[in-house]
CSV table of C-alpha atoms in Angstrom, one decimal:
chain,number,residue,atom,x,y,z
A,1411,UNK,CA,100.2,89.3,117.5
A,1412,UNK,CA,101.5,87.0,120.2
A,1413,UNK,CA,102.1,90.0,122.5
A,1414,UNK,CA,98.5,91.3,122.1
A,1415,UNK,CA,97.1,87.8,122.8
A,1416,UNK,CA,99.3,87.5,125.9
A,1417,UNK,CA,98.4,90.9,127.3
A,1418,UNK,CA,94.7,90.2,126.9
A,1419,UNK,CA,95.0,86.7,128.5
A,1420,UNK,CA,97.0,88.2,131.4
A,1421,UNK,CA,94.4,90.9,132.1
A,1422,UNK,CA,91.5,88.4,131.9
A,1423,UNK,CA,93.3,85.8,134.0
A,1424,UNK,CA,94.3,88.3,136.6
A,1425,UNK,CA,90.7,89.4,137.0
A,1426,UNK,CA,89.4,85.9,137.3
A,1427,UNK,CA,91.9,84.9,139.9
A,1428,UNK,CA,91.2,88.1,141.9
A,1429,UNK,CA,87.4,87.4,142.2
A,1430,UNK,CA,85.4,84.6,143.9
A,1431,UNK,CA,82.7,84.6,141.3
A,1432,UNK,CA,81.7,86.0,137.9
A,1433,UNK,CA,78.4,86.2,136.2
A,1434,UNK,CA,76.6,87.3,133.0
A,1435,UNK,CA,75.3,90.8,133.7
A,1436,UNK,CA,74.7,92.3,130.2
A,1437,UNK,CA,73.3,91.6,126.7
A,1438,UNK,CA,74.1,94.2,124.1
A,1439,UNK,CA,72.6,94.7,120.5
A,1440,UNK,CA,74.5,97.2,118.3
A,1441,UNK,CA,74.2,98.7,114.8
A,1442,UNK,CA,77.3,100.6,113.5
A,1443,UNK,CA,79.0,102.5,110.8
A,1444,UNK,CA,82.4,101.4,109.5
A,1445,UNK,CA,85.1,103.5,107.8
A,1446,UNK,CA,87.7,101.1,106.5
A,1447,UNK,CA,90.8,100.9,104.3
A,1448,UNK,CA,93.9,98.8,103.8
A,1449,UNK,CA,97.5,98.9,105.2
A,1450,UNK,CA,99.4,98.0,102.1
A,1451,UNK,CA,103.0,97.5,101.2
A,1452,UNK,CA,104.4,96.3,97.9
A,1453,UNK,CA,107.4,94.0,97.5
A,1454,UNK,CA,109.8,97.0,98.1
A,1455,UNK,CA,108.0,98.1,101.2
A,1456,UNK,CA,106.3,101.1,99.6
A,1457,UNK,CA,102.8,102.1,100.6
A,1458,UNK,CA,99.9,102.8,98.2
A,1459,UNK,CA,99.3,106.6,98.7
A,1460,UNK,CA,96.1,106.4,96.6
A,1461,UNK,CA,94.2,104.2,99.1
A,1462,UNK,CA,91.2,105.8,100.8
A,1463,UNK,CA,88.4,104.7,103.1
A,1464,UNK,CA,85.0,103.3,102.2
A,1465,UNK,CA,82.0,103.2,104.5
A,1466,UNK,CA,79.8,100.3,105.5
A,1467,UNK,CA,77.6,98.9,108.2
A,1468,UNK,CA,78.0,96.5,111.1
A,1469,UNK,CA,75.7,94.5,113.4
A,1470,UNK,CA,76.8,92.8,116.6
A,1471,UNK,CA,75.5,90.9,119.6
A,1472,UNK,CA,77.7,90.7,122.7
A,1473,UNK,CA,77.4,89.5,126.3
A,1474,UNK,CA,78.9,91.1,129.4
A,1475,UNK,CA,80.5,88.9,132.1
A,1476,UNK,CA,81.5,91.0,135.1
A,1477,UNK,CA,84.8,90.0,136.7
A,1478,UNK,CA,84.7,92.1,139.8
A,1479,UNK,CA,83.9,95.8,140.2
A,1480,UNK,CA,85.8,97.2,137.3
A,1481,UNK,CA,86.5,94.3,134.8
A,1482,UNK,CA,84.3,93.0,132.1
A,1483,UNK,CA,84.7,90.2,129.6
A,1484,UNK,CA,82.6,90.5,126.4
A,1485,UNK,CA,82.3,87.6,123.9
A,1486,UNK,CA,80.6,88.7,120.7
A,1487,UNK,CA,79.4,87.8,117.2
A,1488,UNK,CA,79.5,90.4,114.5
A,1489,UNK,CA,78.7,91.1,110.8
A,1490,UNK,CA,80.8,93.8,109.3
A,1491,UNK,CA,81.4,95.5,105.9
A,1492,UNK,CA,85.0,96.4,105.1
A,1493,UNK,CA,87.1,97.3,102.1
A,1494,UNK,CA,88.9,100.3,100.6
A,1495,UNK,CA,89.0,102.6,97.6
A,1496,UNK,CA,91.8,103.6,95.2
A,1497,UNK,CA,92.5,104.4,91.5
A,1498,UNK,CA,94.4,102.5,88.8
A,1499,UNK,CA,95.3,104.3,85.5
A,1500,UNK,CA,92.8,107.0,86.5
A,1501,UNK,CA,90.0,104.4,86.8
A,1502,UNK,CA,88.2,104.0,90.2
A,1503,UNK,CA,89.1,100.9,92.1
A,1504,UNK,CA,87.1,99.6,95.1
A,1505,UNK,CA,87.1,96.5,97.3
A,1506,UNK,CA,83.8,95.6,99.1
A,1507,UNK,CA,84.2,92.8,101.7
A,1508,UNK,CA,81.6,91.3,103.9
A,1509,UNK,CA,82.8,89.5,107.1
A,1510,UNK,CA,81.1,87.5,109.8
A,1511,UNK,CA,83.1,86.6,112.9
A,1512,UNK,CA,83.3,86.0,116.6
A,1513,UNK,CA,85.6,87.6,119.2
A,1514,UNK,CA,86.1,88.5,122.8
A,1515,UNK,CA,86.8,91.8,124.4
A,1516,UNK,CA,88.1,93.1,127.8
A,1517,UNK,CA,86.8,96.3,129.3
A,1518,UNK,CA,88.0,98.2,132.3
A,1519,UNK,CA,85.5,100.6,133.9
A,1520,UNK,CA,87.5,103.8,134.2
A,1521,UNK,CA,84.5,106.0,135.2
A,1522,UNK,CA,81.2,104.9,136.6
A,1523,UNK,CA,78.3,107.2,137.7
A,1524,UNK,CA,74.7,106.4,138.5
A,1525,UNK,CA,73.6,107.2,134.9
A,1526,UNK,CA,76.8,106.9,132.9
A,1527,UNK,CA,79.9,104.7,132.6
A,1528,UNK,CA,83.1,104.9,130.4
A,1529,UNK,CA,85.2,101.8,129.7
A,1530,UNK,CA,88.3,101.5,127.5
A,1531,UNK,CA,89.4,98.1,126.4
A,1532,UNK,CA,90.8,95.7,123.8
A,1533,UNK,CA,88.9,93.3,121.4
A,1534,UNK,CA,90.2,90.4,119.4
A,1535,UNK,CA,88.0,89.1,116.4
A,1536,UNK,CA,88.4,86.1,114.1
A,1537,UNK,CA,86.6,86.9,110.9
A,1538,UNK,CA,85.5,84.9,107.8
A,1539,UNK,CA,84.8,86.7,104.4
A,1540,UNK,CA,81.3,85.6,103.4
A,1541,UNK,CA,81.4,87.5,100.1
A,1542,UNK,CA,83.6,90.1,98.4
A,1543,UNK,CA,83.8,92.2,95.2
A,1544,UNK,CA,86.5,94.1,93.5
A,1545,UNK,CA,85.5,96.8,91.0
A,1546,UNK,CA,87.9,98.3,88.5
A,1547,UNK,CA,86.2,101.0,86.4
A,1548,UNK,CA,83.1,99.1,85.1
A,1549,UNK,CA,84.6,95.6,85.5
A,1550,UNK,CA,83.6,93.5,88.6
A,1551,UNK,CA,85.4,90.5,90.0
A,1552,UNK,CA,84.1,88.1,92.6
A,1553,UNK,CA,86.8,88.0,95.3
A,1554,UNK,CA,85.7,84.8,97.0
A,1555,UNK,CA,85.2,82.8,93.9
A,1556,UNK,CA,88.5,83.9,92.3
A,1557,UNK,CA,90.5,83.7,95.6
A,1558,UNK,CA,91.8,87.2,95.2
A,1559,UNK,CA,92.1,87.6,99.0
A,1560,UNK,CA,92.4,85.1,101.8
A,1561,UNK,CA,89.0,84.4,103.5
A,1562,UNK,CA,90.1,84.5,107.1
A,1563,UNK,CA,91.4,87.5,109.1
A,1564,UNK,CA,92.3,88.2,112.7
A,1565,UNK,CA,91.7,91.7,114.0
A,1566,UNK,CA,92.7,93.6,117.1
A,1567,UNK,CA,90.8,96.7,118.2
A,1568,UNK,CA,91.3,99.4,120.7
A,1569,UNK,CA,87.8,100.3,122.0
A,1570,UNK,CA,86.0,102.9,124.1
A,1571,UNK,CA,82.6,101.9,125.4
A,1572,UNK,CA,80.0,104.2,127.1
A,1573,UNK,CA,76.6,103.4,128.5
A,1574,UNK,CA,73.8,105.8,129.3
A,1575,UNK,CA,71.1,104.8,131.8
A,1576,UNK,CA,67.4,104.9,130.6
A,1577,UNK,CA,65.9,102.6,133.3
A,1578,UNK,CA,67.4,100.3,135.9
A,1579,UNK,CA,67.7,97.5,133.3
A,1580,UNK,CA,67.9,99.4,130.0
A,1581,UNK,CA,70.9,101.5,128.8
A,1582,UNK,CA,71.9,103.2,125.5
A,1583,UNK,CA,75.2,101.7,124.5
A,1584,UNK,CA,77.8,103.5,122.4
A,1585,UNK,CA,81.0,101.8,121.2
A,1586,UNK,CA,84.0,103.2,119.2
A,1587,UNK,CA,86.8,101.0,117.9
A,1588,UNK,CA,90.0,101.4,116.0
A,1589,UNK,CA,90.9,98.1,114.5
A,1590,UNK,CA,93.9,96.7,112.6
A,1591,UNK,CA,94.5,93.4,110.9
A,1592,UNK,CA,97.1,91.0,112.4
A,1593,UNK,CA,97.2,88.9,109.2
A,1594,UNK,CA,98.2,89.5,105.6
A,1595,UNK,CA,95.1,88.9,103.5
A,1596,UNK,CA,96.9,89.0,100.1
A,1597,UNK,CA,96.5,85.8,98.1
A,1598,UNK,CA,99.1,86.5,95.3
A,1599,UNK,CA,101.3,83.5,94.4
A,1600,UNK,CA,104.9,84.2,93.8
A,1601,UNK,CA,105.1,87.6,95.6
A,1602,UNK,CA,105.2,86.9,99.3
A,1603,UNK,CA,106.6,90.4,100.1
A,1604,UNK,CA,103.4,92.2,99.1
A,1605,UNK,CA,101.3,92.8,102.2
A,1606,UNK,CA,97.7,93.9,102.7
A,1607,UNK,CA,96.0,94.2,106.1
A,1608,UNK,CA,92.5,95.5,107.0
A,1609,UNK,CA,92.2,98.5,109.2
A,1610,UNK,CA,89.5,101.0,110.1
A,1611,UNK,CA,87.1,102.7,112.5
A,1612,UNK,CA,83.8,101.5,113.8
A,1613,UNK,CA,81.2,103.5,115.7
A,1614,UNK,CA,78.1,101.7,116.9
A,1615,UNK,CA,75.0,102.5,118.8
A,1616,UNK,CA,72.6,100.1,120.4
A,1617,UNK,CA,70.6,98.8,123.4
A,1618,UNK,CA,72.2,97.3,126.5
A,1619,UNK,CA,70.2,95.2,129.0
A,1620,UNK,CA,71.2,94.5,132.6
A,1621,UNK,CA,70.4,90.9,133.7
């Protein structure tokens, strides 16, 4: 985790120092689809082979601060549905988690044409679980009320952003991310070796406005 934070800080810091000025140039509204699961290890380091993805939605608002010709800093707020599916004793098992969070992203403009741009980057998000539910067969458990999982999570995502020009000030914005949790969200007392982390894919589409 420290290496990721250091790399992001270095990239942002280098860009700021290299430029005389920076300014807010974009506002982006996005709606997305999530496909998430867990990275799980039991106390002996064995993964759960029965885990599979579940789908959800996301909503985000981010701002674009241009740091020179090719560098962009993007703070954001986001609502995102996460979780996973599995089976236990042949009964369906599902986790449904609803997070709200804030983060910051760094984008590097690798390709820029008059009507199209492509920018890979890295995003860090700190998230809080607003609500959560675990379903085992027909039984439902409130995750937040029963403290089954930790409420806070820290995510790192590799991202690829593309913008398609509609007018001089309006663009269609597409964003893909692969994210992985930097924190263990297990809240089981007495078994510190059992680890669960969020992971998943996010594809979002929205409107991007030049300022």
